[in-house]
Coordinates of C-alpha atoms in Angstrom, one line a residue:
M288 CA 140.8 44.0 17.1
K289 CA 140.9 45.5 20.6
S290 CA 139.8 43.1 23.3
I291 CA 138.1 44.6 26.4
L292 CA 140.8 43.2 28.6
S293 CA 143.6 44.7 26.5
I294 CA 142.0 48.1 26.6
F295 CA 141.4 47.8 30.4
I296 CA 145.1 46.9 31.0
V297 CA 146.3 49.9 28.9
L298 CA 144.0 52.4 30.6
C299 CA 145.0 51.2 34.0
Y300 CA 148.7 51.6 33.0
F301 CA 148.3 55.2 31.9
N302 CA 145.9 56.2 34.7
S303 CA 148.2 54.8 37.4
T304 CA 151.2 56.8 36.3
A305 CA 152.5 58.7 39.3
Q306 CA 152.0 62.4 39.2
T307 CA 155.3 64.1 40.0
N308 CA 155.4 67.8 39.3
T309 CA 159.2 68.2 38.9
T310 CA 161.2 70.2 36.4
H311 CA 164.1 68.7 34.5
Q312 CA 166.5 70.8 32.5
A313 CA 169.3 70.2 30.0
D314 CA 171.1 71.9 27.1
I315 CA 170.0 69.1 24.8
V316 CA 166.8 67.2 25.4
I317 CA 166.3 64.0 23.4
Y318 CA 162.8 62.5 23.3
G319 CA 162.9 58.8 22.5
G320 CA 164.6 55.6 23.5
T321 CA 165.7 54.4 20.0
S322 CA 169.2 53.7 18.8
S323 CA 169.2 57.2 17.2
A324 CA 168.3 58.7 20.6
I325 CA 171.1 57.0 22.5
V326 CA 173.7 57.8 19.9
A327 CA 172.5 61.4 19.9
A328 CA 172.8 61.5 23.7
V329 CA 176.3 60.0 23.7
K330 CA 177.5 62.5 21.1
A331 CA 175.9 65.5 23.0
K332 CA 177.6 64.4 26.2
Q333 CA 181.0 64.0 24.4
L334 CA 180.6 67.5 23.1
G335 CA 180.3 68.8 26.7
H336 CA 176.6 69.5 27.0
S337 CA 174.2 68.6 29.7
V338 CA 171.9 65.9 28.2
L339 CA 168.5 64.5 29.1
V340 CA 166.9 61.5 27.5
V341 CA 163.2 61.3 28.0
S342 CA 162.2 57.8 26.9
P343 CA 158.7 56.4 26.5
D344 CA 160.4 53.0 26.4
K345 CA 161.5 50.9 29.3
H346 CA 164.2 49.2 27.2
L347 CA 166.6 51.3 25.2
G348 CA 167.7 50.8 21.6
G349 CA 164.4 50.6 19.7
V350 CA 164.1 47.7 17.3
S351 CA 167.9 47.3 17.4
S352 CA 167.5 45.7 20.8
S353 CA 164.1 44.3 20.1
G354 CA 164.7 41.5 17.6
L355 CA 166.3 43.3 14.6
G356 CA 169.7 41.6 15.0
Y357 CA 170.2 41.0 11.3
T358 CA 171.3 44.5 10.4
D359 CA 170.1 46.2 7.3
S360 CA 173.6 47.5 6.7
G361 CA 173.7 48.3 3.0
N362 CA 177.3 49.3 2.2
S363 CA 178.8 48.8 5.7
R364 CA 182.0 50.7 4.6
L365 CA 180.0 53.9 4.6
I366 CA 178.8 53.5 8.2
G367 CA 181.0 55.7 10.3
G368 CA 181.1 57.7 13.5
L369 CA 179.3 56.4 16.5
S370 CA 177.1 54.2 14.3
K371 CA 180.2 52.2 13.4
T372 CA 181.3 52.4 17.1
F373 CA 178.1 50.5 18.0
Y374 CA 178.9 47.7 15.7
Q375 CA 182.4 47.6 17.0
K376 CA 181.0 47.3 20.5
V377 CA 179.0 44.3 19.3
Y378 CA 182.2 42.8 17.9
N379 CA 183.9 43.4 21.3
Y380 CA 181.0 41.9 23.2
Y381 CA 181.2 38.7 21.3
Q382 CA 184.9 38.3 21.8
D383 CA 184.2 37.2 25.4
I384 CA 183.7 33.5 25.3
K385 CA 181.5 33.8 28.4
V386 CA 178.6 35.2 26.3
W387 CA 178.5 32.2 24.0
H388 CA 176.1 30.1 26.1
W389 CA 174.5 27.9 23.4
E390 CA 177.2 27.6 20.8
S391 CA 180.9 28.4 20.5
M392 CA 182.3 31.4 18.7
E393 CA 184.1 29.0 16.3
D394 CA 180.8 27.2 15.5
F395 CA 178.9 30.4 14.6
H396 CA 178.7 30.7 10.9
G397 CA 176.0 33.4 10.4
E398 CA 176.0 35.7 7.5
G399 CA 175.2 39.4 7.5
Q400 CA 173.0 41.3 5.0
G401 CA 175.2 42.6 2.3
T402 CA 178.3 42.1 4.4
S403 CA 180.0 39.4 6.5
A404 CA 178.5 38.8 9.9
I405 CA 181.9 39.5 11.5
N406 CA 184.5 41.8 9.9
T407 CA 187.8 41.2 11.6
Q408 CA 189.4 43.9 9.6
S409 CA 187.2 46.7 10.8
K410 CA 186.4 44.8 14.0
T411 CA 182.7 45.2 13.4
M412 CA 179.9 42.7 13.8
W413 CA 176.5 43.0 12.0
V414 CA 174.4 40.3 13.6
F415 CA 173.6 40.1 17.3
E416 CA 171.2 39.0 20.0
P417 CA 168.6 41.5 21.4
H418 CA 169.9 41.4 24.9
A419 CA 173.4 42.0 23.7
A420 CA 172.3 45.2 21.9
E421 CA 170.4 46.4 25.0
H422 CA 173.4 45.7 27.2
I423 CA 175.6 47.8 24.9
F424 CA 173.1 50.8 24.8
D425 CA 172.7 50.6 28.6
T426 CA 176.5 50.4 29.2
W427 CA 177.1 53.3 26.8
V428 CA 174.6 55.5 28.7
A429 CA 176.2 54.6 32.1
E430 CA 179.7 55.2 30.8
N431 CA 178.8 58.7 29.7
N432 CA 176.7 59.4 32.9
I433 CA 173.7 60.3 30.8
T434 CA 170.4 60.9 32.6
V435 CA 167.6 58.8 31.2
L436 CA 164.0 59.2 32.3
K437 CA 162.4 55.9 31.3
E438 CA 158.7 55.2 30.7
E439 CA 158.1 59.0 30.5
W440 CA 155.6 59.8 27.7
L441 CA 155.0 63.2 26.2
D442 CA 151.6 64.5 27.4
R443 CA 150.0 65.0 24.1
N444 CA 146.9 66.6 25.7
K445 CA 149.0 69.6 27.0
P446 CA 150.3 72.1 24.6
I447 CA 154.1 72.4 24.2
I448 CA 155.3 75.7 25.6
K449 CA 156.8 77.8 22.8
A450 CA 158.0 81.3 22.5
S451 CA 157.3 82.1 18.8
T452 CA 159.2 79.3 17.0
T453 CA 161.3 78.2 20.0
I454 CA 160.3 75.2 22.2
K455 CA 160.7 76.1 25.8
S456 CA 159.3 73.0 27.5
F457 CA 156.9 70.1 27.4
Y458 CA 155.2 68.0 30.0
T459 CA 155.2 64.2 30.4
L460 CA 152.1 62.2 31.5
S461 CA 153.6 61.9 35.0
G462 CA 153.6 65.6 35.3
K463 CA 157.3 66.3 34.8
K464 CA 158.2 69.5 33.1
I465 CA 161.1 69.1 30.6
E466 CA 163.1 72.3 29.7
G467 CA 165.9 72.6 27.2
K468 CA 167.8 74.7 24.7
I469 CA 167.6 72.3 21.8
F470 CA 165.2 69.4 21.5
I471 CA 165.7 66.2 19.4
D472 CA 162.8 64.0 18.5
A473 CA 164.3 60.6 17.9
T474 CA 161.1 58.5 18.2
Y475 CA 159.7 56.3 15.4
E476 CA 156.4 58.2 15.7
G477 CA 157.4 61.9 15.7
D478 CA 155.1 62.9 18.6
L479 CA 157.2 65.8 19.8
M480 CA 157.6 67.0 16.3
A481 CA 153.9 66.9 15.7
A482 CA 153.1 68.6 19.0
A483 CA 155.6 71.4 18.1
G484 CA 153.5 72.3 15.1
V485 CA 155.9 71.0 12.5
S486 CA 154.5 70.0 9.2
Y487 CA 154.5 66.3 8.4
H488 CA 152.9 63.7 6.2
V489 CA 151.4 60.3 6.8
G490 CA 150.9 57.7 4.1
R491 CA 152.1 57.7 0.5
E492 CA 152.4 60.8 -1.7
S493 CA 151.3 60.6 -5.3
N494 CA 154.1 60.3 -7.8
A495 CA 153.1 63.7 -9.1
V496 CA 154.0 65.5 -5.8
Y497 CA 157.8 65.0 -6.3
N498 CA 157.8 63.7 -9.8
E499 CA 158.6 60.2 -8.6
T500 CA 158.1 56.7 -10.0
Y501 CA 157.9 54.4 -7.0
N502 CA 155.6 56.4 -4.7
G503 CA 151.8 56.0 -4.3
V504 CA 149.9 52.8 -5.2
Q505 CA 152.1 50.2 -6.9
K506 CA 149.7 47.4 -8.0
E507 CA 151.3 44.5 -9.9
V508 CA 154.8 45.9 -9.3
Y509 CA 156.6 42.7 -8.3
Q510 CA 160.1 43.4 -7.1
H511 CA 160.3 40.9 -4.2
K512 CA 158.5 37.6 -3.7
H513 CA 156.0 39.0 -1.2
N514 CA 153.0 38.5 -3.4
F515 CA 150.4 36.0 -4.6
K516 CA 151.3 36.7 -8.3
K517 CA 151.1 33.2 -9.8
L518 CA 149.2 31.5 -7.1
K519 CA 145.7 32.9 -8.1
I520 CA 144.1 32.3 -4.7
S521 CA 140.5 33.1 -3.9
P522 CA 139.9 35.8 -1.3
Y523 CA 136.5 34.4 -0.2
L524 CA 135.5 32.3 2.7
S525 CA 134.0 29.8 0.3
P526 CA 136.5 30.0 -2.6
R527 CA 133.9 30.0 -5.5
H528 CA 131.3 32.2 -3.7
K529 CA 131.9 36.0 -3.5
E530 CA 128.7 36.3 -1.4
S531 CA 130.4 34.2 1.4
G532 CA 132.5 37.2 2.3
L533 CA 136.2 37.9 2.5
L534 CA 138.8 36.1 4.5
A535 CA 140.5 37.8 7.4
K536 CA 143.1 40.6 6.6
I537 CA 141.7 41.3 3.1
S538 CA 140.5 44.8 2.4
N539 CA 137.1 45.4 0.8
Q540 CA 138.2 48.9 -0.4
N541 CA 139.2 49.9 -3.9
P542 CA 143.1 49.7 -3.9
G543 CA 143.4 53.0 -6.0
K544 CA 145.2 53.8 -9.2
N545 CA 148.9 53.3 -9.6
G546 CA 150.8 56.4 -8.7
D547 CA 148.0 57.9 -6.6
G548 CA 148.7 58.9 -3.1
D549 CA 146.8 57.5 -0.1
H550 CA 146.6 57.3 3.7
R551 CA 148.1 53.7 3.8
V552 CA 151.2 52.9 5.8
E553 CA 153.6 50.0 5.0
A554 CA 153.1 47.0 7.2
Y555 CA 154.5 46.6 10.7
C556 CA 155.6 43.4 12.5
F557 CA 157.6 42.3 15.5
R558 CA 161.1 41.1 14.5
M559 CA 160.9 37.9 16.4
C560 CA 163.8 36.1 18.0
L561 CA 163.4 32.3 18.1
T562 CA 165.6 29.4 19.1
K563 CA 165.7 25.6 18.7
V564 CA 167.8 25.0 21.8
P565 CA 165.6 22.8 24.1
H566 CA 167.0 24.2 27.4
N567 CA 166.5 27.8 26.3
R568 CA 163.1 27.4 24.5
I569 CA 159.7 28.5 25.5
P570 CA 157.3 26.4 23.5
I571 CA 155.0 28.0 21.0
S572 CA 151.5 28.1 22.5
K573 CA 148.0 29.1 21.5
P574 CA 147.5 32.8 22.0
E575 CA 144.4 34.5 23.3
D576 CA 141.5 34.8 20.9
Y577 CA 143.1 32.4 18.5
N578 CA 141.1 31.7 15.4
P579 CA 142.6 29.3 12.8
M580 CA 140.5 30.9 10.0
D581 CA 142.6 34.0 10.4
Y582 CA 145.3 32.0 8.6
E583 CA 143.2 30.3 5.9
L584 CA 145.0 32.3 3.3
L585 CA 148.3 30.7 4.4
A586 CA 146.7 27.3 4.2
R587 CA 145.7 28.0 0.6
V588 CA 149.3 29.2 -0.1
Y589 CA 150.6 25.9 1.2
K590 CA 148.1 24.0 -0.9
K591 CA 149.6 25.7 -4.0
G592 CA 153.0 24.2 -3.1
W593 CA 154.7 27.2 -1.4
K594 CA 157.7 25.9 0.6
A595 CA 159.6 29.1 1.8
T596 CA 158.4 29.2 5.4
F597 CA 161.9 29.4 6.9
Q598 CA 163.6 31.5 4.2
K599 CA 164.0 34.6 6.5
F600 CA 164.9 32.8 9.7
D601 CA 168.3 34.7 9.7
G602 CA 170.9 33.3 12.0
I603 CA 172.2 35.3 14.9
P604 CA 174.6 34.1 17.7
N605 CA 173.8 31.4 20.2
L606 CA 171.6 29.4 17.8
K607 CA 168.9 32.0 17.5
T608 CA 167.3 33.7 14.6
D609 CA 165.9 37.1 13.6
V610 CA 162.6 36.3 11.8
N611 CA 161.5 38.8 9.2
N612 CA 158.5 38.9 6.8
H613 CA 158.9 36.6 3.8
G614 CA 156.4 35.5 1.1
P615 CA 152.8 36.3 0.3
F616 CA 151.4 35.7 3.9
S617 CA 153.9 36.0 6.7
M618 CA 154.9 38.1 9.7
D619 CA 153.7 41.5 8.3
N620 CA 150.2 42.3 9.5
I621 CA 149.2 44.0 6.3
G622 CA 146.7 46.8 6.6
M623 CA 146.3 46.7 10.4
N624 CA 148.4 49.7 11.2
Y625 CA 146.9 52.7 9.3
D626 CA 145.7 54.4 12.4
Y627 CA 149.0 53.9 14.4
P628 CA 151.0 57.1 13.4
E629 CA 148.4 59.5 14.9
A630 CA 146.7 57.2 17.4
S631 CA 146.5 57.8 21.1
Y632 CA 148.9 55.8 23.3
E633 CA 146.1 53.5 24.3
E634 CA 145.1 52.9 20.7
R635 CA 148.8 52.2 19.7
K636 CA 149.1 49.7 22.6
A637 CA 146.0 47.9 21.4
I638 CA 147.4 47.8 17.8
A639 CA 150.7 46.4 19.1
I640 CA 148.8 43.8 21.1
E641 CA 146.8 42.8 18.0
H642 CA 150.1 42.5 16.0
R643 CA 151.5 40.3 18.8
R644 CA 148.5 38.0 18.8
Y645 CA 148.6 37.8 15.0
Q646 CA 152.2 36.6 15.0
E647 CA 151.8 34.3 17.9
G648 CA 148.8 32.8 16.2
L649 CA 150.8 32.5 12.9
L650 CA 153.5 30.5 14.6
Y651 CA 150.9 28.3 16.4
F652 CA 149.0 27.7 13.2
T653 CA 152.2 26.7 11.3
A654 CA 153.2 24.3 14.1
T655 CA 149.8 22.6 14.7
D656 CA 147.3 23.0 11.9
S657 CA 146.7 19.9 9.7
R658 CA 146.4 22.2 6.6
V659 CA 150.1 22.9 7.0
P660 CA 152.4 20.3 5.3
K661 CA 153.7 17.8 7.9
K662 CA 157.4 18.6 7.3
I663 CA 156.8 22.3 7.9
R664 CA 154.7 21.6 11.0
E665 CA 157.4 19.3 12.5
E666 CA 160.1 21.9 11.7
M667 CA 158.2 24.7 13.3
Q668 CA 157.6 22.6 16.4
K669 CA 161.3 22.7 17.0
W670 CA 161.3 26.5 17.4
G671 CA 160.3 28.5 20.4
Y672 CA 160.8 31.9 22.2
P673 CA 164.2 32.2 23.9
K674 CA 164.1 32.2 27.7
D675 CA 167.1 34.5 27.9
E676 CA 165.5 37.2 25.7
F677 CA 162.8 39.7 26.7
T678 CA 162.7 38.0 30.1
D679 CA 159.9 40.4 31.4
N680 CA 157.8 39.8 28.3
G681 CA 157.6 36.0 27.9
G682 CA 160.4 35.9 25.4
F683 CA 158.5 38.2 23.0
P684 CA 160.0 41.5 21.7
H685 CA 159.0 44.7 23.4
Q686 CA 159.1 47.0 20.4
L687 CA 156.8 46.9 17.4
Y688 CA 158.8 47.4 14.2
V689 CA 157.3 50.8 13.2
R690 CA 158.8 50.9 9.7
E691 CA 157.2 54.3 9.0
A692 CA 154.8 56.6 10.8
R693 CA 154.9 60.4 10.4
R694 CA 157.5 62.0 8.1
M695 CA 158.4 65.6 8.5
V696 CA 158.0 68.1 5.7
G697 CA 160.9 70.5 5.9
D698 CA 162.2 73.1 3.4
Y699 CA 164.3 70.3 2.1
V700 CA 162.6 67.0 1.2
M701 CA 164.6 63.9 0.2
T702 CA 163.0 62.0 -2.6
E703 CA 163.8 58.9 -4.7
H704 CA 165.8 61.3 -7.0
N705 CA 168.4 61.6 -4.2
V706 CA 168.5 57.8 -3.6
L707 CA 168.7 57.0 -7.3
G708 CA 171.5 59.4 -8.0
K709 CA 169.5 61.9 -10.0
S710 CA 169.9 64.7 -7.4
D711 CA 172.8 65.5 -5.1
T712 CA 173.6 67.8 -2.1
N713 CA 176.5 70.0 -1.0
A714 CA 175.5 69.7 2.7
S715 CA 176.0 66.0 3.5
I716 CA 175.5 64.8 7.1
G717 CA 175.8 61.1 6.3
V718 CA 175.5 58.5 3.5
G719 CA 172.8 56.0 2.8
S720 CA 173.1 53.0 0.5
Y721 CA 170.1 50.7 1.1
A722 CA 167.5 50.1 -1.6
L723 CA 164.2 51.9 -1.9
D724 CA 162.4 49.4 0.3
S725 CA 158.8 49.5 1.2
H726 CA 156.8 46.5 2.6
N727 CA 153.3 45.9 1.4
T728 CA 150.6 48.4 2.4
Q729 CA 147.4 46.6 1.5
R730 CA 145.9 43.2 0.7
Y731 CA 143.1 43.6 -1.8
V732 CA 140.9 41.7 -4.3
T733 CA 142.0 42.0 -8.0
A734 CA 139.6 42.6 -10.9
E735 CA 140.0 38.9 -11.7
G736 CA 138.8 38.0 -8.2
H737 CA 142.1 36.9 -6.7
V738 CA 143.8 38.1 -3.5
E739 CA 146.9 40.2 -3.9
N740 CA 149.3 42.4 -1.9
E741 CA 150.3 45.9 -2.9
G742 CA 153.0 48.4 -1.9
D743 CA 156.1 46.3 -1.9
I744 CA 159.0 47.9 -3.7
G745 CA 162.8 47.2 -3.8
V746 CA 164.8 49.3 -6.1
E747 CA 168.6 49.3 -5.8
P748 CA 170.3 52.7 -6.1
P749 CA 173.2 52.8 -8.7
H750 CA 175.5 54.0 -5.9
P751 CA 175.4 55.3 -2.3
Y752 CA 173.8 58.7 -1.8
K753 CA 174.4 61.7 0.4
I754 CA 171.8 62.8 3.0
D755 CA 171.3 66.5 3.2
K756 CA 171.4 68.5 6.4
G757 CA 168.0 69.8 5.7
T758 CA 166.5 66.3 5.9
I759 CA 166.5 66.5 9.7
L760 CA 165.5 70.1 10.1
P761 CA 162.0 71.6 10.3
K762 CA 161.0 74.8 8.5
A763 CA 162.5 77.7 10.3
S764 CA 159.0 79.3 10.3
E765 CA 157.7 76.4 12.4
C766 CA 160.4 75.5 14.9
T767 CA 164.0 76.7 15.3
N768 CA 165.3 74.5 18.1
L769 CA 164.1 71.1 17.1
I770 CA 166.0 68.4 15.1
V771 CA 164.3 65.2 13.8
P772 CA 166.7 62.4 12.9
V773 CA 164.2 59.5 12.6
C774 CA 160.9 60.9 11.2
V775 CA 163.0 62.8 8.6
S776 CA 161.8 65.1 5.8
S777 CA 161.5 62.7 2.9
S778 CA 158.9 61.2 0.6
H779 CA 157.6 57.7 1.3
T780 CA 159.7 56.0 -1.3
A781 CA 163.0 57.7 -0.2
Y782 CA 162.2 56.9 3.4
G783 CA 162.2 53.2 2.4
S784 CA 166.0 53.5 2.0
I785 CA 166.7 56.0 4.8
R786 CA 164.8 54.1 7.5
M787 CA 167.6 51.7 8.5
E788 CA 168.9 51.5 12.0
P789 CA 172.6 52.3 11.1
V790 CA 171.4 55.4 9.2
F791 CA 169.2 56.5 12.1
M792 CA 172.3 56.3 14.4
I793 CA 174.3 58.4 11.8
L794 CA 171.6 61.0 11.7
G795 CA 171.3 61.0 15.5
E796 CA 175.0 61.9 15.9
S797 CA 174.8 64.6 13.2
A798 CA 171.7 66.0 15.0
S799 CA 173.7 66.5 18.2
Q800 CA 176.6 68.1 16.4
I801 CA 174.2 70.6 14.8
A802 CA 172.6 71.2 18.2
S803 CA 176.0 71.8 19.8
L804 CA 176.9 74.4 17.2
A805 CA 173.4 76.1 17.5
I806 CA 174.0 76.5 21.2
Q807 CA 177.6 77.6 20.9
N808 CA 176.8 80.2 18.2
K809 CA 173.4 81.1 19.6
V810 CA 171.7 80.6 16.3
K811 CA 168.7 78.7 14.9
V812 CA 169.4 75.0 14.0
Q813 CA 168.6 76.0 10.4
D814 CA 171.4 78.7 10.5
V815 CA 174.2 76.4 11.6
N816 CA 176.9 77.0 9.0
Y817 CA 177.7 73.8 7.0
K818 CA 181.3 75.0 6.5
E819 CA 181.7 74.8 10.3
L820 CA 179.7 71.6 10.7
Q821 CA 181.4 69.5 7.9
P822 CA 184.9 69.3 9.4
L823 CA 183.5 68.4 12.8
L824 CA 181.5 65.5 11.4
I825 CA 184.6 64.3 9.4
K826 CA 186.8 64.6 12.5
S827 CA 184.3 62.4 14.5
G828 CA 184.6 59.7 11.8
Q829 CA 181.3 60.4 10.0
I830 CA 181.4 59.5 6.3
L831 CA 180.0 62.2 4.1
E832 CA 181.0 61.2 0.6
N833 CA 179.3 58.5 -1.3
K834 CA 182.5 56.9 -2.6

């Protein structure tokens, strides 16, 4: 999976980072460059605090500015506060006719997910180009005079400096010392949280842990169309000969019993932005180490008559698309990310490179291989990477879509019971509404000798649900000045609903409001009084009721 060249490049990058032994201080230190991190920073600054964003990323906004332009909005009416402000900024951005380079505003007829693409009543827009989102985040940071240290990585080989349960400082790989009163870990991976000694979980809990139904192994649970259910495809190199060995990307491990917990993590992918516009298109080309046999499973799917290749090419402005996983063999690189959550930076980079090569190869295979139906090949040949997106990365997204990594285990753990309306809270800091949604976690061989995917769930809640304050707070016995709005305290199945970008922004804003009160009242983040917090969240436009 890891080529020698890839590893060499990564090691050179980290070893060449300049050593600068300087100290940076702020009331509220936010680690991460995600959408949640930027919203948290804006809120903290609005509340009058000194703020420092320490971002491992060069480009701000996480996957919101890295290809995920077709927003997983759920019930958009329940997205408030600065999260809603972001989508209003998107709306305002596209009111300028000068940003419509490849089509006119009038000709754009995209649709949003669960909402209209453009809501003229609320002046929000729910689909957008990657560079537009990055521009909005960058402008937001500049307007609020927020200090951002980009490409600064937590030094995971140096212990975080703590006084009992209070973080005092941490170091970056470049030698910077970062000091603060309150720390917010707004990364997808939860590295600061883990380094602070906070409890967390990786993988799926068994259903028995929280008395759930949709956690753990979910064999033959078919709630989407991302499976081989009726196709009955052989997993072997030579279809009728088990001794020939397995095709690429198929596990030789026992998939486990339904409901049992395991170490497996739902699949990642890059949310790719593609275009058909000839003058703005970088042609799809053969990636390094391309092996057409890596896509033999897809060839067999086509042979069975599958025709949904372009089903999730969701339209975004300027004749581009946000491409998501769809079908039994697609953009999700199933089973190739299990090590990612706890991996070193070098190992994560290698995993991301492998995911990129997989998806580049998938596009190339679909556009060129004779095993692909001619009509599909000809259609794919019309697509390419946009020249005006990810201009320093060959038109390819910067950020791997890390759907789930570590999840904190606090005193309060959200479960599917919250999402499905069987449990409620009196300390709401935001509302979620998306389905319990997990992508597949493994591709295995069934007892009948066929290939199958496992782990995909999609259960709609009966109504929106409230997110408890404790969801973003560690146990007080472990850390009293850390807030975690992304790797939240939840079960795997509940996280499938919470893990949407608008919700991460909602929780980022609530995190900064809690941080502000903790500083103001000189108390632990866990001791912030909800009766004091609630009216401040409401005043800022946050929506706390699931109605």
